[in-house]
Short mmCIF file of C-alpha atoms and ligand atoms in Angstrom, two decimals:
data_model
loop_
_atom_site.label_atom_id
_atom_site.label_comp_id
_atom_site.label_asym_id
_atom_site.label_seq_id
_atom_site.Cartn_x
_atom_site.Cartn_y
_atom_site.Cartn_z
CA MET A 616 44.58 12.50 18.36
CA SER A 617 46.11 15.03 16.01
CA GLY A 618 45.03 18.65 16.03
CA ASP A 619 44.76 18.68 12.25
CA THR A 620 41.54 19.40 10.51
CA ILE A 621 41.04 17.04 7.58
CA TYR A 622 38.77 17.19 4.56
CA ALA A 623 37.90 14.87 1.68
CA LEU A 624 35.24 14.05 -0.84
CA ALA A 625 33.02 11.45 0.85
CA THR A 626 31.05 10.47 -2.24
CA ALA A 627 32.40 8.72 -5.34
CA ARG A 628 34.48 10.73 -7.81
CA GLY A 629 32.77 11.62 -11.03
CA VAL A 630 29.57 13.31 -12.07
CA GLY A 631 26.50 12.96 -9.85
CA GLY A 632 23.57 14.99 -8.60
CA VAL A 633 25.21 15.69 -5.28
CA ALA A 634 28.78 15.42 -3.98
CA VAL A 635 29.52 15.53 -0.26
CA ILE A 636 32.74 16.97 1.16
CA ARG A 637 33.36 16.17 4.80
CA ILE A 638 35.55 18.28 7.08
CA SER A 639 36.56 17.03 10.55
CA GLY A 640 38.68 18.54 13.30
CA PRO A 641 39.02 21.60 15.51
CA SER A 642 39.02 24.08 12.60
CA ALA A 643 35.96 22.62 10.87
CA ALA A 644 33.75 25.56 11.91
CA ALA A 645 36.49 28.04 10.89
CA CYS A 646 36.64 26.38 7.45
CA LEU A 647 32.91 26.74 7.05
CA ASN A 648 33.11 30.36 8.16
CA ALA A 649 35.86 31.03 5.64
CA LEU A 650 33.72 29.67 2.79
CA ALA A 651 30.18 30.57 3.83
CA GLY A 652 30.72 33.39 6.35
CA HIS A 653 28.25 31.64 8.62
CA VAL A 654 27.83 28.50 10.76
CA PRO A 655 24.24 27.24 10.92
CA PRO A 656 22.72 25.79 14.11
CA PRO A 657 23.86 22.19 14.82
CA ARG A 658 22.27 19.47 12.67
CA TYR A 659 20.04 21.85 10.70
CA ALA A 660 20.41 21.85 6.93
CA ARG A 661 21.01 25.33 5.47
CA LEU A 662 21.37 26.35 1.84
CA LEU A 663 24.39 28.68 1.78
CA SER A 664 26.55 30.32 -0.87
CA LEU A 665 30.17 29.19 -0.74
CA HIS A 666 32.77 31.76 -1.78
CA ASP A 667 36.46 31.51 -2.45
CA PRO A 668 37.98 32.90 0.77
CA PHE A 669 40.68 34.74 -1.19
CA ASP A 670 39.06 36.31 -4.25
CA GLY A 671 35.46 36.15 -3.04
CA GLY A 672 34.24 34.36 -6.19
CA LEU A 673 31.06 32.25 -5.87
CA LEU A 674 31.96 28.53 -5.85
CA ASP A 675 28.57 26.86 -5.40
CA ARG A 676 25.27 27.03 -3.53
CA ALA A 677 25.44 24.12 -1.10
CA LEU A 678 23.41 22.43 1.57
CA VAL A 679 25.51 22.74 4.69
CA LEU A 680 25.41 20.70 7.91
CA TRP A 681 27.28 21.41 11.14
CA PHE A 682 27.87 18.67 13.73
CA PRO A 683 29.72 19.98 16.81
CA ASN A 684 31.70 17.35 18.75
CA PRO A 685 31.04 14.81 20.14
CA GLY A 686 27.80 14.27 18.20
CA SER A 687 29.36 13.44 14.84
CA PHE A 688 30.67 10.45 12.87
CA THR A 689 34.27 11.06 13.98
CA GLY A 690 33.40 12.44 17.42
CA GLU A 691 35.13 15.70 16.38
CA ASP A 692 33.64 18.91 15.00
CA VAL A 693 32.36 17.96 11.55
CA VAL A 694 31.04 19.99 8.62
CA GLU A 695 29.35 18.45 5.59
CA LEU A 696 29.07 20.37 2.34
CA HIS A 697 26.48 18.89 -0.04
CA LEU A 698 27.60 20.37 -3.34
CA HIS A 699 26.35 20.02 -6.89
CA GLY A 700 28.10 16.87 -8.07
CA GLY A 701 30.30 18.16 -10.91
CA ARG A 702 34.05 17.64 -11.08
CA ALA A 703 34.87 21.36 -11.38
CA VAL A 704 32.56 22.27 -8.49
CA VAL A 705 34.17 19.68 -6.24
CA ASN A 706 37.69 20.66 -7.32
CA SER A 707 37.07 24.37 -6.70
CA VAL A 708 35.83 23.73 -3.15
CA LEU A 709 38.67 21.27 -2.37
CA SER A 710 41.16 23.82 -3.68
CA ALA A 711 39.62 26.59 -1.55
CA LEU A 712 39.84 24.34 1.53
CA SER A 713 43.50 23.56 0.81
CA ARG A 714 44.23 27.24 1.27
CA VAL A 715 42.54 27.51 4.69
CA THR A 716 45.11 27.38 7.50
CA GLY A 717 45.22 24.25 9.66
CA CYS A 718 43.34 22.21 7.10
CA ARG A 719 44.73 19.32 5.03
CA PRO A 720 43.43 16.51 2.79
CA ALA A 721 42.50 13.35 4.69
CA GLU A 722 44.49 10.15 4.34
CA ALA A 723 42.87 6.83 3.47
CA GLY A 724 40.54 5.72 6.25
CA GLU A 725 41.36 8.72 8.42
CA PHE A 726 37.76 9.72 9.21
CA THR A 727 36.95 6.20 10.38
CA ARG A 728 40.24 6.01 12.26
CA ARG A 729 39.30 9.13 14.20
CA ALA A 730 35.85 7.68 14.91
CA PHE A 731 37.60 4.60 16.33
CA ALA A 732 40.06 6.71 18.37
CA ASN A 733 37.13 8.63 19.85
CA GLY A 734 35.30 5.44 20.81
CA LYS A 735 32.52 5.85 18.22
CA LEU A 736 33.20 2.41 16.71
CA ASP A 737 35.10 -0.67 17.81
CA LEU A 738 37.31 -2.48 15.29
CA THR A 739 34.67 -5.03 14.32
CA ALA A 740 32.27 -2.15 13.61
CA VAL A 741 34.98 -0.46 11.51
CA GLU A 742 35.36 -3.68 9.51
CA GLY A 743 31.57 -3.95 9.25
CA LEU A 744 31.45 -0.43 7.83
CA GLY A 745 34.13 -1.37 5.27
CA ASP A 746 32.18 -4.50 4.34
CA LEU A 747 28.93 -2.55 4.10
CA ILE A 748 30.45 -0.12 1.61
CA ALA A 749 31.87 -3.07 -0.37
CA ALA A 750 28.71 -5.25 -0.11
CA GLU A 751 27.34 -6.31 -3.49
CA THR A 752 24.53 -8.63 -2.46
CA GLU A 753 21.72 -8.70 0.10
CA ALA A 754 23.31 -11.41 2.24
CA GLN A 755 26.62 -9.54 2.37
CA ARG A 756 24.80 -6.31 3.25
CA ARG A 757 22.89 -7.99 6.09
CA GLN A 758 26.04 -9.51 7.59
CA ALA A 759 27.96 -6.22 7.26
CA ILE A 760 25.26 -4.07 8.83
CA ARG A 761 24.90 -6.41 11.80
CA GLN A 762 28.63 -6.20 12.34
CA MET A 763 28.72 -2.42 11.87
CA ASP A 764 25.91 -2.18 14.37
CA GLY A 765 28.30 -3.71 16.91
CA ALA A 766 26.64 -7.12 17.32
CA LEU A 767 29.90 -9.05 16.86
CA GLY A 768 31.84 -6.62 19.06
CA ARG A 769 29.21 -6.99 21.81
CA LEU A 770 29.52 -10.77 21.68
CA TYR A 771 33.31 -10.61 22.20
CA ASP A 772 33.01 -7.86 24.80
CA GLY A 773 30.42 -9.95 26.66
CA TRP A 774 32.87 -12.86 26.87
CA SER A 775 35.65 -10.51 27.99
CA HIS A 776 33.47 -9.06 30.73
CA ARG A 777 32.61 -12.52 32.03
CA LEU A 778 36.30 -13.34 32.22
CA ILE A 779 37.17 -10.04 33.88
CA ASP A 780 34.51 -10.67 36.57
CA LEU A 781 35.92 -14.11 37.15
CA LEU A 782 39.44 -12.72 37.29
CA ALA A 783 38.37 -10.16 39.88
CA ARG A 784 36.92 -12.93 42.07
CA ILE A 785 40.03 -15.08 41.77
CA GLU A 786 42.44 -12.22 42.39
CA ALA A 787 40.51 -11.11 45.46
CA GLU A 788 40.96 -14.59 46.86
CA ILE A 789 44.65 -14.69 45.97
CA ASP A 790 45.22 -11.33 47.64
CA PHE A 791 43.28 -11.85 50.82
CA VAL A 792 43.62 -15.50 51.63
CA ASP A 793 46.70 -17.50 52.42
CA GLU A 794 47.60 -19.67 49.51
CA GLU A 795 46.73 -22.90 51.24
CA ASP A 796 43.39 -21.41 52.17
CA VAL A 797 42.12 -20.52 48.71
CA PRO A 798 38.77 -22.24 48.91
CA ASP A 799 38.67 -25.22 46.62
CA SER A 800 35.08 -24.41 45.86
CA LEU A 801 36.06 -21.08 44.27
CA ILE A 802 38.68 -22.66 42.03
CA GLN A 803 36.26 -25.47 41.23
CA SER A 804 33.55 -23.09 40.16
CA ALA A 805 36.05 -20.96 38.21
CA ARG A 806 37.16 -24.08 36.35
CA LYS A 807 33.58 -24.90 35.50
CA ASP A 808 32.93 -21.36 34.20
CA LEU A 809 36.13 -21.40 32.15
CA THR A 810 35.31 -24.75 30.57
CA ASP A 811 31.85 -23.48 29.77
CA LEU A 812 33.23 -20.39 28.05
CA ALA A 813 35.98 -22.30 26.23
CA ASP A 814 33.22 -24.55 24.82
CA LYS A 815 31.32 -21.46 23.67
CA LEU A 816 34.42 -20.17 21.87
CA ALA A 817 35.01 -23.56 20.26
CA ASN A 818 31.41 -23.59 19.10
CA HIS A 819 31.78 -20.10 17.65
CA LEU A 820 34.74 -21.36 15.60
CA ARG A 821 32.82 -24.40 14.36
CA ASP A 822 31.06 -22.42 11.68
CA GLY A 823 32.66 -23.67 8.46
CA ARG A 824 34.09 -20.17 7.93
CA ARG A 825 30.62 -18.99 6.92
CA GLY A 826 31.32 -15.35 7.66
CA GLU A 827 34.53 -15.22 5.68
CA ARG A 828 32.98 -17.16 2.82
CA LEU A 829 30.06 -14.80 2.61
CA ARG A 830 32.52 -11.94 2.14
CA ASP A 831 34.34 -13.86 -0.62
CA GLY A 832 31.31 -15.40 -2.33
CA LEU A 833 30.28 -19.02 -2.98
CA SER A 834 32.76 -20.59 -5.38
CA VAL A 835 30.90 -22.45 -8.19
CA ALA A 836 32.61 -24.27 -11.10
CA ILE A 837 30.92 -25.38 -14.32
CA LEU A 838 32.29 -28.72 -15.50
CA GLY A 839 31.43 -31.05 -18.38
CA ALA A 840 32.44 -32.50 -21.74
CA PRO A 841 33.43 -30.17 -24.59
CA ASN A 842 30.42 -28.52 -26.23
CA ALA A 843 28.09 -29.42 -23.34
CA GLY A 844 27.10 -25.75 -23.20
CA LYS A 845 29.16 -24.60 -20.20
CA SER A 846 30.09 -21.21 -21.59
CA SER A 847 26.52 -20.70 -22.78
CA LEU A 848 25.27 -21.41 -19.24
CA LEU A 849 27.74 -18.92 -17.76
CA ASN A 850 26.55 -16.28 -20.22
CA ALA A 851 22.89 -17.04 -19.51
CA LEU A 852 23.38 -16.71 -15.74
CA ALA A 853 25.44 -13.54 -16.18
CA GLY A 854 22.99 -12.03 -18.66
CA ARG A 855 25.80 -11.09 -21.04
CA GLU A 856 28.22 -12.64 -23.53
CA ALA A 857 31.15 -12.96 -21.13
CA ALA A 858 32.62 -16.18 -22.59
CA ILE A 859 33.10 -17.23 -26.23
CA VAL A 860 30.55 -19.81 -27.39
CA SER A 861 31.05 -21.89 -30.51
CA GLU A 862 30.01 -25.20 -32.00
CA ARG A 863 33.69 -26.21 -32.01
CA ALA A 864 34.52 -28.60 -29.19
CA GLY A 865 37.35 -27.32 -27.00
CA THR A 866 36.61 -23.60 -27.28
CA THR A 867 37.25 -22.62 -23.66
CA ARG A 868 40.82 -23.11 -22.38
CA ASP A 869 41.36 -20.59 -19.61
CA ILE A 870 39.08 -20.32 -16.62
CA ILE A 871 36.61 -17.50 -17.00
CA GLU A 872 35.40 -16.17 -13.71
CA LEU A 873 32.45 -13.88 -12.97
CA HIS A 874 31.05 -12.39 -9.77
CA LEU A 875 27.28 -12.72 -9.74
CA ASP A 876 24.42 -11.95 -7.40
CA LEU A 877 22.22 -15.06 -7.47
CA ALA A 878 19.05 -14.66 -5.38
CA GLY A 879 20.84 -12.27 -3.02
CA TYR A 880 23.94 -14.42 -2.52
CA PRO A 881 27.41 -13.61 -3.86
CA VAL A 882 28.60 -16.29 -6.27
CA VAL A 883 31.93 -16.56 -8.05
CA LEU A 884 31.05 -18.60 -11.14
CA ALA A 885 33.88 -20.22 -13.14
CA ASP A 886 33.55 -21.55 -16.69
CA THR A 887 36.17 -24.17 -17.51
CA ALA A 888 37.61 -26.19 -20.39
CA GLY A 889 35.59 -29.23 -21.50
CA LEU A 890 36.86 -32.55 -20.09
CA ARG A 891 38.13 -35.06 -22.64
CA ILE A 892 41.24 -37.03 -23.56
CA THR A 893 43.36 -34.85 -25.83
CA ASP A 894 46.90 -34.58 -27.21
CA ASP A 895 46.85 -30.81 -27.35
CA PRO A 896 49.10 -29.61 -24.50
CA ILE A 897 47.23 -26.30 -24.17
CA GLU A 898 43.91 -28.06 -23.89
CA GLN A 899 45.45 -30.54 -21.41
CA GLU A 900 46.53 -27.63 -19.22
CA GLY A 901 43.01 -26.15 -19.48
CA ILE A 902 41.54 -29.49 -18.35
CA ARG A 903 44.01 -29.71 -15.47
CA ARG A 904 42.94 -26.24 -14.34
CA ALA A 905 39.27 -27.11 -14.74
CA GLU A 906 39.62 -30.12 -12.46
CA ALA A 907 41.67 -28.19 -9.91
CA ARG A 908 39.06 -25.44 -9.81
CA ALA A 909 36.22 -27.92 -9.39
CA GLY A 910 38.18 -29.57 -6.58
CA ALA A 911 38.48 -26.28 -4.73
CA ALA A 912 34.93 -25.09 -5.43
CA ASP A 913 32.08 -25.07 -2.91
CA LEU A 914 29.79 -26.38 -5.64
CA THR A 915 30.22 -27.90 -9.11
CA LEU A 916 27.62 -27.67 -11.87
CA LEU A 917 28.10 -30.84 -13.91
CA LEU A 918 26.73 -30.46 -17.41
CA VAL A 919 25.70 -33.34 -19.68
CA ASP A 920 24.40 -32.64 -23.20
CA ARG A 921 20.78 -33.70 -23.76
CA GLY A 922 22.06 -35.55 -26.84
CA ASP A 923 24.43 -37.70 -24.76
CA TRP A 924 22.20 -38.23 -21.74
CA PRO A 925 21.52 -40.70 -20.13
CA SER A 926 24.80 -42.28 -21.22
CA VAL A 927 27.33 -40.36 -19.19
CA PRO A 928 31.13 -40.53 -19.59
CA ALA A 929 32.88 -42.35 -16.73
CA ALA A 930 34.81 -39.22 -15.70
CA ILE A 931 31.49 -37.44 -15.17
CA GLN A 932 29.66 -40.42 -13.68
CA ALA A 933 32.24 -40.67 -10.88
CA ARG A 934 31.39 -37.18 -9.67
CA LEU A 935 27.61 -37.53 -9.61
CA SER A 936 27.48 -38.98 -6.10
CA ASP A 937 29.39 -36.01 -4.64
CA ALA A 938 27.12 -33.90 -2.42
CA ARG A 939 28.78 -30.75 -3.74
CA VAL A 940 27.63 -31.44 -7.28
CA LEU A 941 24.47 -30.39 -9.13
CA ALA A 942 23.85 -32.63 -12.16
CA LEU A 943 22.44 -30.73 -15.14
CA ILE A 944 21.13 -31.83 -18.53
CA SER A 945 21.83 -29.02 -21.02
CA LYS A 946 20.08 -27.93 -24.21
CA CYS A 947 16.55 -28.89 -23.07
CA ASP A 948 15.18 -25.99 -25.11
CA ASP A 949 11.58 -27.25 -25.16
CA GLY A 950 11.53 -28.48 -21.57
CA PHE A 951 12.20 -31.96 -20.24
CA GLU A 952 11.00 -33.91 -17.22
CA ALA A 953 14.37 -35.04 -15.85
CA PRO A 954 14.42 -37.70 -13.14
CA ASP A 955 15.97 -36.74 -9.79
CA PRO A 956 18.66 -35.63 -9.10
CA TRP A 957 19.02 -34.23 -12.64
CA ILE A 958 17.97 -30.68 -13.41
CA ALA A 959 17.05 -29.99 -17.04
CA ILE A 960 18.11 -26.59 -18.35
CA SER A 961 18.50 -24.63 -21.54
CA ALA A 962 20.83 -21.69 -21.89
CA ALA A 963 19.13 -20.88 -25.20
CA SER A 964 15.48 -20.77 -24.06
CA GLY A 965 16.07 -20.15 -20.35
CA PHE A 966 14.18 -23.34 -19.42
CA GLY A 967 15.04 -24.57 -15.91
CA LEU A 968 17.31 -21.66 -15.05
CA ASP A 969 14.97 -20.58 -12.22
CA ARG A 970 15.23 -24.03 -10.67
CA LEU A 971 18.99 -24.01 -11.08
CA ILE A 972 19.33 -20.57 -9.44
CA ALA A 973 17.09 -21.72 -6.57
CA ALA A 974 19.26 -24.83 -6.11
CA ILE A 975 22.46 -22.74 -6.06
CA ALA A 976 20.87 -20.29 -3.61
CA GLY A 977 19.92 -23.26 -1.40
CA VAL A 978 23.56 -24.35 -1.24
CA ALA A 979 24.65 -20.74 -0.61
CA GLU A 980 22.17 -20.41 2.24
CA ASP A 981 23.51 -23.59 3.85
CA SER A 982 27.17 -22.78 3.52
CA LEU A 983 27.46 -19.00 3.79
CA GLY A 984 26.94 -16.76 6.81
CA GLY A 985 23.27 -16.42 7.72
CA GLU A 986 21.70 -14.68 10.67
CA ALA A 987 24.13 -16.19 13.20
CA LEU A 988 27.00 -14.11 14.58
CA VAL A 989 30.14 -15.59 13.07
CA PRO A 990 33.75 -14.49 12.68
CA THR A 991 34.12 -12.62 9.39
CA ARG A 992 37.91 -12.28 9.30
CA GLU A 993 40.82 -14.66 9.74
CA ARG A 994 42.12 -12.35 12.49
CA HIS A 995 38.88 -12.86 14.50
CA ARG A 996 39.29 -16.61 14.17
CA ALA A 997 42.97 -16.54 15.20
CA ALA A 998 42.22 -14.46 18.30
CA VAL A 999 39.26 -16.61 19.37
CA GLN A 1000 41.41 -19.73 18.89
CA ALA A 1001 44.19 -18.25 21.01
CA ALA A 1002 41.68 -17.22 23.70
CA GLU A 1003 40.20 -20.71 23.74
CA ALA A 1004 43.67 -22.25 24.11
CA SER A 1005 44.42 -19.93 27.06
CA LEU A 1006 41.15 -20.89 28.74
CA ARG A 1007 41.84 -24.61 28.33
CA ARG A 1008 45.27 -24.04 29.90
CA ALA A 1009 43.67 -22.06 32.72
CA VAL A 1010 41.30 -24.92 33.51
CA SER A 1011 44.19 -27.28 34.17
CA ALA A 1012 46.49 -24.73 35.85
CA PRO A 1013 47.91 -26.11 39.12
CA LEU A 1014 47.95 -22.74 40.94
CA PRO A 1015 45.37 -19.95 41.14
CA GLU A 1016 48.04 -17.42 40.06
CA LEU A 1017 48.72 -19.38 36.87
CA LEU A 1018 45.04 -19.77 36.25
CA ALA A 1019 44.60 -15.99 36.57
CA GLU A 1020 47.48 -15.32 34.18
CA ASP A 1021 45.96 -17.53 31.48
CA VAL A 1022 42.56 -15.86 31.91
CA ARG A 1023 44.28 -12.50 31.52
CA LEU A 1024 45.83 -13.71 28.24
CA ALA A 1025 42.41 -14.81 27.00
CA VAL A 1026 40.95 -11.38 27.81
CA ARG A 1027 43.78 -9.74 25.90
CA GLU A 1028 43.15 -11.94 22.85
CA LEU A 1029 39.44 -11.11 22.82
CA GLY A 1030 40.30 -7.45 23.31
CA ARG A 1031 42.44 -7.49 20.19
CA ILE A 1032 39.37 -8.28 18.10
CA THR A 1033 37.45 -5.19 19.17
CA GLY A 1034 40.59 -3.07 19.57
CA ARG A 1035 40.28 -2.49 23.28
CA VAL A 1036 43.84 -3.71 23.95
CA ASP A 1037 47.09 -4.02 22.07
CA VAL A 1038 45.86 -2.84 18.72
CA GLU A 1039 48.46 -0.58 17.12
CA ASP A 1040 49.92 -3.36 14.99
CA ILE A 1041 46.63 -4.22 13.34
CA LEU A 1042 45.28 -0.69 12.90
CA ASP A 1043 47.26 0.17 9.79
CA ARG A 1044 46.19 -2.99 8.02
CA ILE A 1045 42.51 -2.38 8.71
CA PHE A 1046 42.43 1.30 7.85
CA SER A 1047 44.57 0.96 4.74
CA ALA A 1048 41.69 -0.97 3.18
CA PHE A 1049 39.55 2.16 3.33
CA CYS A 1050 39.62 4.78 0.66
CA ILE A 1051 40.10 8.46 1.19
CA GLY A 1052 36.97 10.21 2.40
CA LYS A 1053 35.63 7.21 4.27
N1 GTP B 2040 20.04 -25.56 -28.68
C1 GTP B 2040 20.92 -25.22 -27.76
N2 GTP B 2040 22.22 -25.11 -28.06
C2 GTP B 2040 23.08 -24.76 -27.10
C3 GTP B 2040 22.64 -24.52 -25.78
N3 GTP B 2040 23.72 -24.20 -25.01
C4 GTP B 2040 24.79 -24.25 -25.86
N4 GTP B 2040 24.41 -24.60 -27.11
C5 GTP B 2040 25.28 -24.75 -28.28
O1 GTP B 2040 26.27 -25.72 -28.01
C6 GTP B 2040 27.51 -25.37 -28.62
C7 GTP B 2040 28.59 -25.35 -27.56
O2 GTP B 2040 28.30 -24.35 -26.59
P1 GTP B 2040 29.40 -23.78 -25.60
O3 GTP B 2040 28.67 -22.97 -24.62
O4 GTP B 2040 30.50 -23.15 -26.34
O5 GTP B 2040 29.90 -25.14 -24.95
P2 GTP B 2040 31.09 -25.39 -23.95
O6 GTP B 2040 30.67 -26.46 -23.04
O7 GTP B 2040 31.52 -24.11 -23.33
O8 GTP B 2040 32.23 -25.93 -24.90
P3 GTP B 2040 33.82 -25.95 -24.71
O9 GTP B 2040 34.24 -24.61 -24.25
O10 GTP B 2040 34.32 -26.25 -26.05
O11 GTP B 2040 34.13 -27.03 -23.73
C8 GTP B 2040 27.29 -24.00 -29.27
O12 GTP B 2040 27.05 -24.18 -30.63
C9 GTP B 2040 26.06 -23.48 -28.57
O13 GTP B 2040 25.30 -22.60 -29.37
C10 GTP B 2040 21.24 -24.63 -25.48
O14 GTP B 2040 20.78 -24.43 -24.36
N5 GTP B 2040 20.44 -24.99 -26.50
MG1 MG B 2041 33.26 -23.14 -23.32
#
């Protein structure tokens, strides 16, 4: 832990009602004294005048909070200055702080890094905090706050503790009993426990990457013949004219992608070029991209023009049986009772869009992270996989010493997820994703 005292704007840059500057480190109280000439009682809000420590000029009247260590976000002495949220106000206070000895601007993620170093958060909670700040939809927020709350970390710690208990039992036997005398029953029961836990880990991984997908959003592609109304549907769902719409067939060439919040779920919606046989090389490339995107998507919205339906081109017909496809009849401006599985919609009148959104949300609910505790990062998955492999090896180890070594490896892998062991190499990557002041 460095002896530096760091400061940064904790709220977004720009104009707002209030801007919060956070100061953390051993000189936090001295900084406050230099500006306000006074340190209020811990955790009581006080309205104080802040003055330039050098020329005495009034900078702002601010609500000031003092959190002595260890009862603060970072676990260090922390001061919060709730200023009026103007650029010049914020700049004048930051500039005054830069002239206080022992005080320097914080680096990206440094507050959270100190909280981690002081045991306030484990790494999964740090990632949860990052996800919470970045969350754009309800489902993402719920997953992030559970993780920030430590639920995922507790799950991994719980597994580690079980293994450490087991290790202690095995090592006691190895130490105190002649090798030939290690009771078979102990090794037998250890093997049973290890298999049990390895199965739990395997089960945890069998989640269809729900947690990671919830962070990225459900990938949805709109596909159909030229002029079916794909771009119009994208615009209707987005509530703005994001894509060009025209009566000319073959308008859209590039993929147009939007991030939407549909019924609380994050959706990445892609509008694509209309599918048809064409000689135009640019349009051919657009069609190739459209099909590639639909192939990679979690869900495809297949659009057929009301005027063409129910005769459906063969290229479209072939896709209708795919479970990851919703079949839509477009331009049903005055409503239409479509037979299952068709959903009638109109981008122009809005008919059927509620049903469509509910259907997309249903797919999102099934395939994205829900209430279950799931890995939310590739690095979680890799570590759990490695731990499971070590446990499977331990089960078939011929000697108790080898069994113990594999269990130790599994504990280390699980520890990497929460940052209890061997973490330096992953710290930089995690904290660099944070912005300054967080
Ligand atoms: N009446 C009516 N017309 C629509 C509706 N949706 C789209 N259109 C019209 O259909 C034509 C084509 O719409 P687009 O949204 O550009 O169709 P597209 O599928 O994106 O076409 P391409 O990009 O060329 O493949 C335009 O003239 C739209 O105004 C609708 O719900 N009702
Ligand atoms: Mg289009």
